[in-house]
XYZ file of C-alpha atoms in Angstrom:
609
model
C 87.043 72.392 107.272
C 87.803 72.284 110.956
C 92.159 73.267 111.785
C 91.941 71.573 115.260
C 89.844 67.884 116.369
C 88.700 68.286 120.483
C 91.612 66.507 121.405
C 93.814 68.724 119.641
C 92.938 71.401 121.558
C 92.522 69.175 124.974
C 96.499 68.779 124.467
C 96.734 72.900 123.717
C 94.965 72.614 127.017
C 98.503 70.906 128.587
C 100.937 72.103 127.149
C 103.142 75.653 127.181
C 103.079 77.452 123.799
C 106.369 79.575 124.357
C 106.527 81.576 121.834
C 108.214 85.453 122.285
C 111.188 87.065 123.465
C 109.796 88.666 126.141
C 107.837 85.415 127.823
C 110.172 83.832 130.924
C 108.496 80.831 131.582
C 109.841 78.080 133.626
C 107.657 75.183 134.544
C 107.276 73.803 137.916
C 106.330 70.300 137.840
C 103.641 69.026 139.934
C 99.712 68.753 139.011
C 97.409 70.609 136.898
C 94.748 73.276 138.129
C 91.811 72.187 136.486
C 89.443 74.989 135.333
C 86.270 72.876 134.712
C 86.245 69.559 134.604
C 82.603 67.136 133.209
C 81.386 70.660 132.295
C 81.699 70.654 136.113
C 83.099 74.358 137.702
C 85.944 72.954 139.427
C 87.057 77.602 140.343
C 85.997 80.825 140.824
C 87.872 84.321 139.398
C 88.268 86.268 141.936
C 88.284 89.998 141.719
C 89.326 93.295 143.663
C 86.452 94.546 145.466
C 86.709 97.811 144.550
C 89.531 97.313 140.377
C 89.625 98.724 137.349
C 87.348 97.729 135.300
C 89.834 96.138 132.530
C 90.635 93.960 135.567
C 86.789 93.176 135.707
C 85.926 93.257 132.556
C 88.835 90.655 132.013
C 86.360 88.325 134.949
C 84.051 88.746 132.502
C 86.166 87.845 129.235
C 87.614 84.569 130.956
C 84.120 83.966 132.242
C 82.763 84.002 129.009
C 85.119 81.623 127.277
C 86.150 79.690 129.678
C 81.430 79.146 129.068
C 81.733 79.316 125.707
C 84.554 76.334 125.080
C 82.730 74.575 128.270
C 79.656 75.441 128.933
C 80.219 76.137 132.180
C 79.734 79.075 133.991
C 82.580 79.873 136.296
C 81.705 82.590 139.640
C 82.938 85.536 139.466
C 83.231 87.176 143.132
C 85.463 90.099 144.294
C 87.986 89.337 147.287
C 86.419 90.834 149.670
C 85.215 87.310 149.886
C 86.119 84.304 152.065
C 88.170 82.079 149.950
C 85.626 79.514 148.568
C 88.326 75.900 147.060
C 90.420 77.123 144.309
C 90.831 80.304 142.864
C 91.618 82.585 139.405
C 93.308 85.455 141.099
C 93.535 88.404 139.125
C 94.299 91.755 139.285
C 96.742 93.096 142.274
C 94.147 90.949 144.785
C 94.042 90.608 148.543
C 94.300 87.271 148.040
C 98.158 87.822 146.831
C 99.034 89.170 150.516
C 98.561 85.538 151.698
C 100.602 83.580 148.930
C 104.273 83.335 149.224
C 104.822 84.742 145.625
C 105.778 88.275 145.031
C 105.480 89.913 141.683
C 107.069 92.602 140.252
C 104.623 94.914 139.142
C 107.541 97.652 138.814
C 108.684 94.978 136.082
C 105.282 94.532 134.449
C 104.734 97.913 133.465
C 101.648 99.208 132.129
C 100.538 95.951 130.195
C 103.083 93.146 131.226
C 101.620 90.656 133.086
C 102.364 87.219 135.256
C 101.095 84.339 134.792
C 101.552 81.230 137.761
C 99.720 78.536 137.784
C 100.021 75.977 141.292
C 98.046 72.490 141.681
C 95.301 75.484 143.904
C 95.693 79.131 142.306
C 96.004 80.474 138.504
C 97.300 84.115 139.574
C 96.886 86.164 136.374
C 98.810 89.626 137.825
C 99.377 92.302 134.941
C 100.444 96.476 135.180
C 97.395 98.721 135.378
C 95.997 99.972 132.877
C 95.803 96.712 130.347
C 98.097 94.028 131.827
C 96.008 91.666 133.592
C 92.999 92.129 131.024
C 96.100 91.259 128.539
C 96.802 87.933 130.749
C 93.644 86.801 130.651
C 93.925 87.062 126.538
C 97.131 85.252 127.517
C 96.042 81.768 129.183
C 92.205 81.853 126.273
C 95.409 82.163 123.203
C 98.552 81.282 123.485
C 97.472 78.379 126.587
C 93.480 77.146 125.608
C 93.677 77.654 122.102
C 91.096 80.753 121.258
C 91.489 82.777 117.946
C 89.847 86.179 116.836
C 90.544 86.213 113.314
C 88.543 89.302 112.745
C 85.581 90.653 114.564
C 82.574 88.054 113.277
C 85.208 84.543 112.881
C 86.511 83.458 115.446
C 88.301 80.388 116.928
C 86.615 79.262 119.705
C 87.815 75.092 121.190
C 85.169 73.563 122.949
C 85.845 70.962 125.065
C 84.671 69.655 128.643
C 87.794 69.457 130.933
C 90.272 72.572 130.850
C 93.340 72.203 132.789
C 96.871 74.206 133.019
C 99.730 73.022 133.579
C 101.676 74.092 136.464
C 104.161 76.521 134.973
C 105.537 80.717 135.494
C 105.784 82.742 133.224
C 106.184 86.680 132.286
C 105.867 88.545 129.274
C 106.329 92.415 128.649
C 105.526 93.321 125.031
C 108.328 94.613 123.569
C 106.615 97.362 122.224
C 104.842 99.453 124.330
C 102.573 101.335 121.080
C 101.285 99.086 118.672
C 98.809 99.800 115.839
C 97.349 98.074 112.716
C 95.642 100.803 111.584
C 93.764 98.653 109.592
C 89.692 99.749 109.311
C 88.383 96.319 109.779
C 90.647 95.775 112.712
C 90.350 98.867 114.154
C 86.227 99.604 114.079
C 85.538 96.979 116.865
C 86.947 97.031 120.360
C 86.935 93.836 121.250
C 88.615 92.742 118.561
C 91.363 95.528 119.332
C 91.849 94.516 123.227
C 91.794 90.452 122.193
C 94.354 90.864 120.088
C 96.354 93.482 122.539
C 96.382 96.408 119.798
C 96.874 99.913 122.179
C 97.138 101.443 118.984
C 95.463 105.791 118.480
C 92.621 104.380 115.990
C 91.318 100.968 117.995
C 88.016 101.601 119.267
C 89.233 100.572 122.429
C 87.099 102.467 126.240
C 88.207 102.964 129.233
C 86.327 99.013 130.110
C 89.594 97.049 127.529
C 92.391 99.796 129.518
C 91.955 103.283 127.171
C 94.831 102.818 124.582
C 98.162 105.115 123.068
C 96.383 108.225 122.249
C 97.162 111.081 121.289
C 96.322 114.913 120.735
C 97.979 115.946 117.185
C 97.815 112.794 115.114
C 100.582 113.675 112.511
C 101.085 116.875 110.121
C 100.504 119.416 112.895
C 102.547 122.585 111.898
C 99.888 124.251 110.828
C 97.662 123.753 113.511
C 99.871 124.941 116.157
C 100.945 128.155 114.511
C 98.275 128.763 112.004
C 99.167 130.559 108.007
C 95.765 131.808 107.739
C 96.320 133.279 111.114
C 100.168 135.245 111.826
C 101.304 134.332 107.958
C 100.470 138.611 106.727
C 102.160 140.141 109.569
C 104.649 137.241 110.556
C 105.669 135.588 107.132
C 109.247 135.163 109.629
C 107.711 132.539 111.365
C 107.436 129.859 108.045
C 109.331 128.767 104.997
C 111.727 130.277 103.215
C 112.316 128.632 99.730
C 114.319 129.871 97.144
C 115.045 133.810 99.491
C 111.303 134.019 99.741
C 108.734 133.260 102.646
C 105.438 131.427 101.368
C 102.160 131.080 102.989
C 101.144 127.489 101.019
C 102.234 124.054 101.451
C 104.690 126.028 104.106
C 106.502 124.559 107.042
C 107.635 126.209 110.360
C 111.010 128.627 110.643
C 112.060 125.985 113.245
C 114.736 127.818 115.030
C 113.024 131.383 114.858
C 112.796 131.359 118.626
C 109.176 133.113 118.550
C 107.993 130.085 116.273
C 108.876 127.756 119.133
C 107.017 130.282 121.765
C 103.937 129.544 119.879
C 104.517 125.799 119.516
C 104.962 125.858 123.874
C 101.949 127.915 124.460
C 99.969 126.155 122.303
C 101.158 122.277 123.348
C 100.819 123.463 127.231
C 97.076 124.178 125.867
C 96.670 120.807 124.382
C 98.004 119.179 127.369
C 95.999 120.592 129.537
C 92.322 120.000 127.527
C 93.221 117.119 126.926
C 94.369 115.362 129.996
C 93.612 111.696 128.299
C 96.339 111.811 125.934
C 99.646 110.913 126.071
C 101.686 112.151 123.256
C 101.603 115.494 121.250
C 102.577 115.131 117.772
C 104.798 118.130 117.337
C 105.519 117.677 113.614
C 105.694 118.975 109.525
C 103.872 118.962 106.845
C 102.743 116.730 104.532
C 105.137 117.484 102.229
C 108.395 119.172 101.791
C 109.348 123.142 100.893
C 111.455 122.657 104.474
C 112.694 126.536 105.977
C 115.242 127.144 104.019
C 116.700 130.401 106.117
C 120.109 131.034 106.885
C 119.647 130.040 110.654
C 117.641 126.591 110.182
C 120.466 125.862 106.254
C 123.673 126.204 108.941
C 122.247 124.359 110.904
C 120.908 121.283 108.460
C 124.351 121.283 106.843
C 125.969 121.475 111.029
C 123.993 117.950 111.419
C 124.254 116.713 108.202
C 120.480 116.597 108.198
C 117.130 118.886 107.880
C 116.328 116.705 111.093
C 119.035 119.889 112.641
C 115.645 122.570 112.483
C 112.942 120.149 113.249
C 114.653 119.044 116.532
C 115.812 121.775 117.785
C 111.979 122.776 117.592
C 111.317 119.717 119.259
C 113.528 119.382 121.445
C 112.927 122.682 122.803
C 109.216 122.386 123.193
C 109.739 119.511 125.108
C 112.596 120.757 128.356
C 109.416 123.491 128.367
C 106.380 121.204 129.300
C 108.527 118.187 131.007
C 108.326 119.635 134.376
C 104.591 120.399 134.404
C 103.496 117.011 132.732
C 106.028 114.973 132.868
C 103.702 111.372 131.979
C 102.976 113.386 127.941
C 106.229 112.860 125.428
C 106.071 114.720 122.300
C 106.507 113.228 118.907
C 107.707 114.182 115.916
C 108.145 112.771 112.168
C 111.723 111.500 110.700
C 109.916 111.892 107.588
C 111.221 112.151 103.391
C 112.945 115.276 103.790
C 113.407 114.882 107.798
C 114.903 111.313 108.201
C 117.950 110.603 108.419
C 119.724 111.125 112.140
C 121.740 114.007 112.628
C 125.356 114.122 113.854
C 125.397 114.954 116.917
C 122.208 115.879 118.367
C 120.115 113.737 120.138
C 116.791 114.413 121.278
C 115.172 115.282 124.624
C 114.181 111.799 127.087
C 110.170 112.924 126.365
C 110.526 113.048 122.559
C 109.389 110.014 120.215
C 110.672 109.894 117.281
C 108.505 108.258 114.423
C 110.722 107.023 111.998
C 108.762 106.134 108.528
C 109.476 103.938 105.082
C 107.450 105.300 103.333
C 110.172 105.781 100.391
C 111.292 101.612 100.485
C 110.433 98.881 98.920
C 108.347 96.232 100.925
C 108.154 93.234 98.285
C 111.594 92.163 100.765
C 111.911 92.260 104.109
C 114.275 95.656 104.216
C 117.514 94.201 106.064
C 117.798 92.115 102.494
C 116.194 94.520 100.159
C 118.968 95.242 97.088
C 117.403 98.142 96.446
C 119.014 101.868 97.416
C 115.783 102.401 98.842
C 116.186 99.825 101.215
C 120.016 100.490 102.435
C 119.392 103.812 103.079
C 116.410 103.378 105.108
C 118.610 100.555 106.582
C 121.264 102.775 108.084
C 118.450 105.526 109.528
C 117.116 102.939 111.294
C 120.783 102.161 113.001
C 120.926 105.027 112.799
C 118.497 106.206 114.915
C 118.366 103.465 117.150
C 122.047 104.503 118.577
C 120.767 108.038 119.916
C 117.021 107.747 121.147
C 115.672 106.747 123.904
C 112.376 106.063 122.158
C 112.527 104.961 118.493
C 109.510 104.362 116.695
C 108.033 103.839 113.472
C 105.723 104.612 110.501
C 105.591 101.627 108.077
C 103.400 100.730 105.092
C 101.606 97.716 103.940
C 99.485 98.897 100.866
C 99.357 100.124 97.417
C 96.856 103.744 98.386
C 97.198 104.207 94.729
C 95.839 101.021 93.969
C 94.224 99.676 97.633
C 92.759 96.360 95.808
C 95.621 95.678 93.383
C 97.931 92.791 94.684
C 100.675 93.904 97.589
C 102.118 90.638 98.177
C 104.430 91.890 101.325
C 102.671 89.278 103.849
C 105.563 87.250 103.659
C 108.138 90.899 104.861
C 105.455 91.672 107.776
C 107.295 89.389 110.689
C 110.969 89.982 109.279
C 110.861 93.825 109.223
C 108.342 93.679 112.510
C 111.841 91.736 113.757
C 114.534 94.205 112.850
C 112.755 96.634 114.266
C 112.618 95.227 117.441
C 116.066 94.735 117.468
C 116.914 98.069 116.337
C 115.431 99.220 119.437
C 112.592 100.159 117.723
C 109.165 99.727 120.438
C 106.427 101.184 119.163
C 105.053 100.602 115.244
C 102.128 101.632 113.386
C 100.685 99.725 110.033
C 99.006 101.914 108.034
C 97.469 99.347 105.794
C 93.936 100.544 104.166
C 92.242 102.702 106.295
C 89.736 104.572 104.422
C 87.132 101.614 103.678
C 86.437 98.230 104.974
C 87.705 95.034 102.323
C 90.845 96.023 100.936
C 93.166 94.043 99.646
C 93.639 90.797 101.874
C 92.520 93.858 105.355
C 90.988 90.749 107.636
C 94.125 88.824 106.998
C 96.226 91.979 107.205
C 94.755 93.082 110.575
C 95.407 90.336 112.292
C 98.573 88.942 111.090
C 100.206 92.593 111.835
C 97.869 92.356 115.364
C 100.174 89.003 116.088
C 103.027 89.846 115.409
C 103.297 93.832 117.411
C 102.084 91.935 120.598
C 104.775 89.427 119.940
C 106.855 89.806 117.390
C 108.460 85.850 117.537
C 105.102 84.528 116.598
C 104.795 81.840 113.141
C 103.679 84.177 110.608
C 103.117 81.137 108.784
C 100.902 80.310 111.802
C 99.232 82.568 111.609
C 98.250 82.912 107.794
C 97.225 79.562 107.718
C 94.855 79.490 110.365
C 93.231 82.736 109.502
C 93.384 81.627 106.212
C 91.549 78.019 108.043
C 88.852 79.799 109.657
C 88.195 82.783 107.180
C 87.609 80.726 104.090
C 86.891 76.842 105.418
C 86.445 74.579 102.050
C 88.336 77.131 99.728
C 91.488 77.422 102.147
C 93.182 75.490 100.023
C 92.256 77.942 97.167
C 93.239 81.102 98.900
C 96.767 79.750 100.510
C 97.322 78.851 96.886
C 96.823 81.867 95.223
C 98.625 83.574 98.152
C 102.246 81.889 97.285
C 101.327 82.043 93.330
C 101.474 86.439 93.997
C 104.274 86.057 96.394
C 106.545 83.800 94.105
C 107.943 86.600 92.290
C 109.007 89.100 95.370
C 111.030 86.154 95.610
C 113.283 87.742 92.789
C 115.537 90.723 93.575
C 114.877 93.251 91.320
C 111.806 93.069 91.257
C 110.443 95.949 93.895
C 107.328 97.564 95.178
C 106.964 101.090 96.478
C 103.376 101.792 98.590
C 101.581 103.046 94.806
C 102.489 100.913 92.825
C 98.967 99.782 89.960
C 98.468 97.572 88.373
C 101.084 97.227 85.666
C 103.398 96.389 88.628
C 107.177 93.823 87.522
C 105.392 91.169 90.365
C 102.217 90.422 88.350
C 102.003 89.298 84.593
C 99.485 88.076 82.808
C 99.838 84.932 83.125
C 99.463 85.449 86.570
C 95.627 86.704 86.442
C 94.929 84.006 84.643
C 95.979 81.093 87.690
C 94.389 82.988 89.521
C 90.963 82.999 87.570
C 91.512 79.106 87.667
C 92.337 79.299 91.696
C 89.541 82.251 92.301
C 86.882 79.907 90.107
C 87.677 77.081 92.622
C 87.627 78.184 95.465
C 84.295 79.666 95.031
C 82.977 76.105 93.507
C 84.496 75.089 96.901
C 82.235 77.069 99.976
C 79.177 77.306 97.217
C 76.716 76.118 99.421
C 77.906 78.466 101.696
C 76.614 81.612 100.958
C 78.200 83.834 103.998
C 82.108 82.202 103.408
C 81.421 82.634 99.301
C 81.014 86.020 99.382
C 84.228 86.304 101.450
C 86.196 84.855 98.468
C 84.153 87.280 96.062
C 84.871 89.602 98.236
C 89.368 89.082 97.890
C 88.342 88.044 94.115
C 87.504 91.703 93.742
C 91.278 92.225 93.122
C 91.952 90.197 91.054
C 89.191 91.512 88.887
C 89.920 95.265 89.740
C 93.560 94.380 88.249
C 92.062 93.277 84.612
C 89.829 95.983 83.898
C 92.534 98.479 85.393
C 95.439 97.169 82.912
C 92.829 96.852 79.925
C 91.471 100.226 80.040
C 95.226 101.962 80.635
C 95.990 99.618 77.833
C 92.953 100.955 75.600
C 93.220 104.472 77.305
C 97.244 104.524 75.814
C 96.095 103.148 72.565
C 92.889 105.719 71.990
C 90.671 102.145 71.460
C 86.972 101.160 72.900
C 86.998 97.879 74.651
C 86.774 94.678 72.605
C 86.464 92.451 75.089
C 82.538 91.108 75.930
C 83.811 89.997 79.268
C 85.186 93.380 80.568
C 81.052 94.888 80.750
C 79.658 91.798 83.356
C 83.259 91.668 85.105
C 82.944 95.027 85.671
C 79.058 94.290 86.997
C 80.165 91.680 89.044
C 82.890 93.815 90.315
C 80.549 97.058 92.085
C 77.655 94.283 93.091
C 80.307 93.052 95.485
C 81.896 96.221 96.698
C 79.261 97.425 96.852
C 77.580 95.134 98.714
C 80.649 95.003 100.849
C 80.346 98.143 101.306
C 83.952 99.118 99.508
C 83.633 102.175 99.731
C 87.508 103.741 98.434
C 89.816 101.917 95.709
C 92.374 104.993 96.407
C 93.361 106.712 99.764
C 92.987 110.427 97.957
C 89.453 111.141 95.164
C 89.148 107.391 95.069
C 85.279 106.636 95.734
C 84.113 103.625 94.316
C 80.879 105.810 93.208
C 83.267 107.925 90.544
C 85.496 104.617 89.795
C 82.161 103.596 88.703
C 81.465 106.168 86.824
C 84.979 105.319 84.673
C 83.973 101.575 83.915
C 81.135 103.344 82.410
C 82.812 105.705 80.566
C 85.152 103.258 79.587
C 82.455 100.456 78.497
C 80.029 102.926 77.365
C 77.431 101.460 78.982
C 75.228 101.829 82.303
C 76.368 99.528 84.552
């Protein structure tokens, strides 16, 4: 199935796609700029003589994909060369001095771009280090229909003539930090750049304009003040819990002035040793046991939040480093016991609060869900949005106990991201399956997250449809039918889904699994003569096989029965053959190797698979 015929693609090249709350287009009536005509280049690409690596790479990417589209190779020259007719001008070129148009570079920041098209020139002028590269992808994606669905599956339209209408478009991404934390996406730097993700784990290089680099990603208390180094001589540095200082699974005593000085010195050391990093984490360990000493407790009571003592420490560090390191910021989590915003304290301007949604229901949009967890979270987002200079969010989009279980929350991605942006969130980390390839629809999940993080106004249904059509080809209609099937139960207000939901979640029923089996049989038959696409369908089917096996295994275990289903052995063999063939190495976040899971299933079935 071909999603767009060539005639439609040509029309796409001649019109402006104007989604995006930060994109400001205005059409200028006039002629089209012809890039390629009948397979022949009509212009040159011009880059600054001494341009930064990402601008040079932008010219190469534009040349590469125009050639892939049309067969025409547009020459790349520098602005030290004389004008050679019509030109596509990239970056901070000397050519701009002779053009009656001023670029507001300061307004563009590091990633925004100005796309100006006249009958004589195309100007793609972006902030540094990534804006011009993103502007090139804006032309290719938004105006010429290119899509990069996965590192290996893309849609590059074919056309002999490529043209753009006269226009003036400015796009500044609403989110400064965009991290689709999915192994199927972040392992490929080119995919990340083309989908304009800039997160810490993205394999981005200098040619891509680098990325948002953390040092000490999260949960850094033990690294900043190690208990094994200090506890025996200074137990007062660590949490008092029930009247006793604890060494194991401890936090810091955040109001202890000596602790604050130790953290300041360690953070300064990090900043000196890691100049490439922009964000430095001073954040709680990944458990409870916050300090209950009299001073910490008094501040927590006064602020009506355990964030009070934590923010006291974080603000102290931020004030201490800002003069020496004005370009660095301190990041801390508002997570579990520290999630609630304080009553009177305010984060320093160089502090990022990273608010976490871990307790929520992910079957429904945060704003419309009736669960207490979501209502409380919405209240916290609203509270932080009013007091925070820089508010980022750590969000979750998979089951961490069961990577392969159906987790139907594709439909809530767009409303949730838009909710965050509406409440002054400027960075989002979408935690998905990150310890293995091919969790439940991870390729689709990575693509959808990347599109929405770059442009929250993007049509999420279009993103899903285009992906499924390209990735599953003739099986696409059946995959869409399956996605509709698993999302239908989430329309019920009383069905909720947390990030540890398993195969017996209320959103999964025996009838649903029977229907899914029929759908996947049809999907496999539709691409039976296409081995590569058939394998993708089989990988998607792992979710159903896993769920059916786990429901049966739990039932048998609970009832102390042996397996009596004669089809279960063949199902298990199919599951592990496909998983192993496709490098699915984990079935859950912690202690979840597929090899260990295979032993569990073999013991249950009483056979070697």
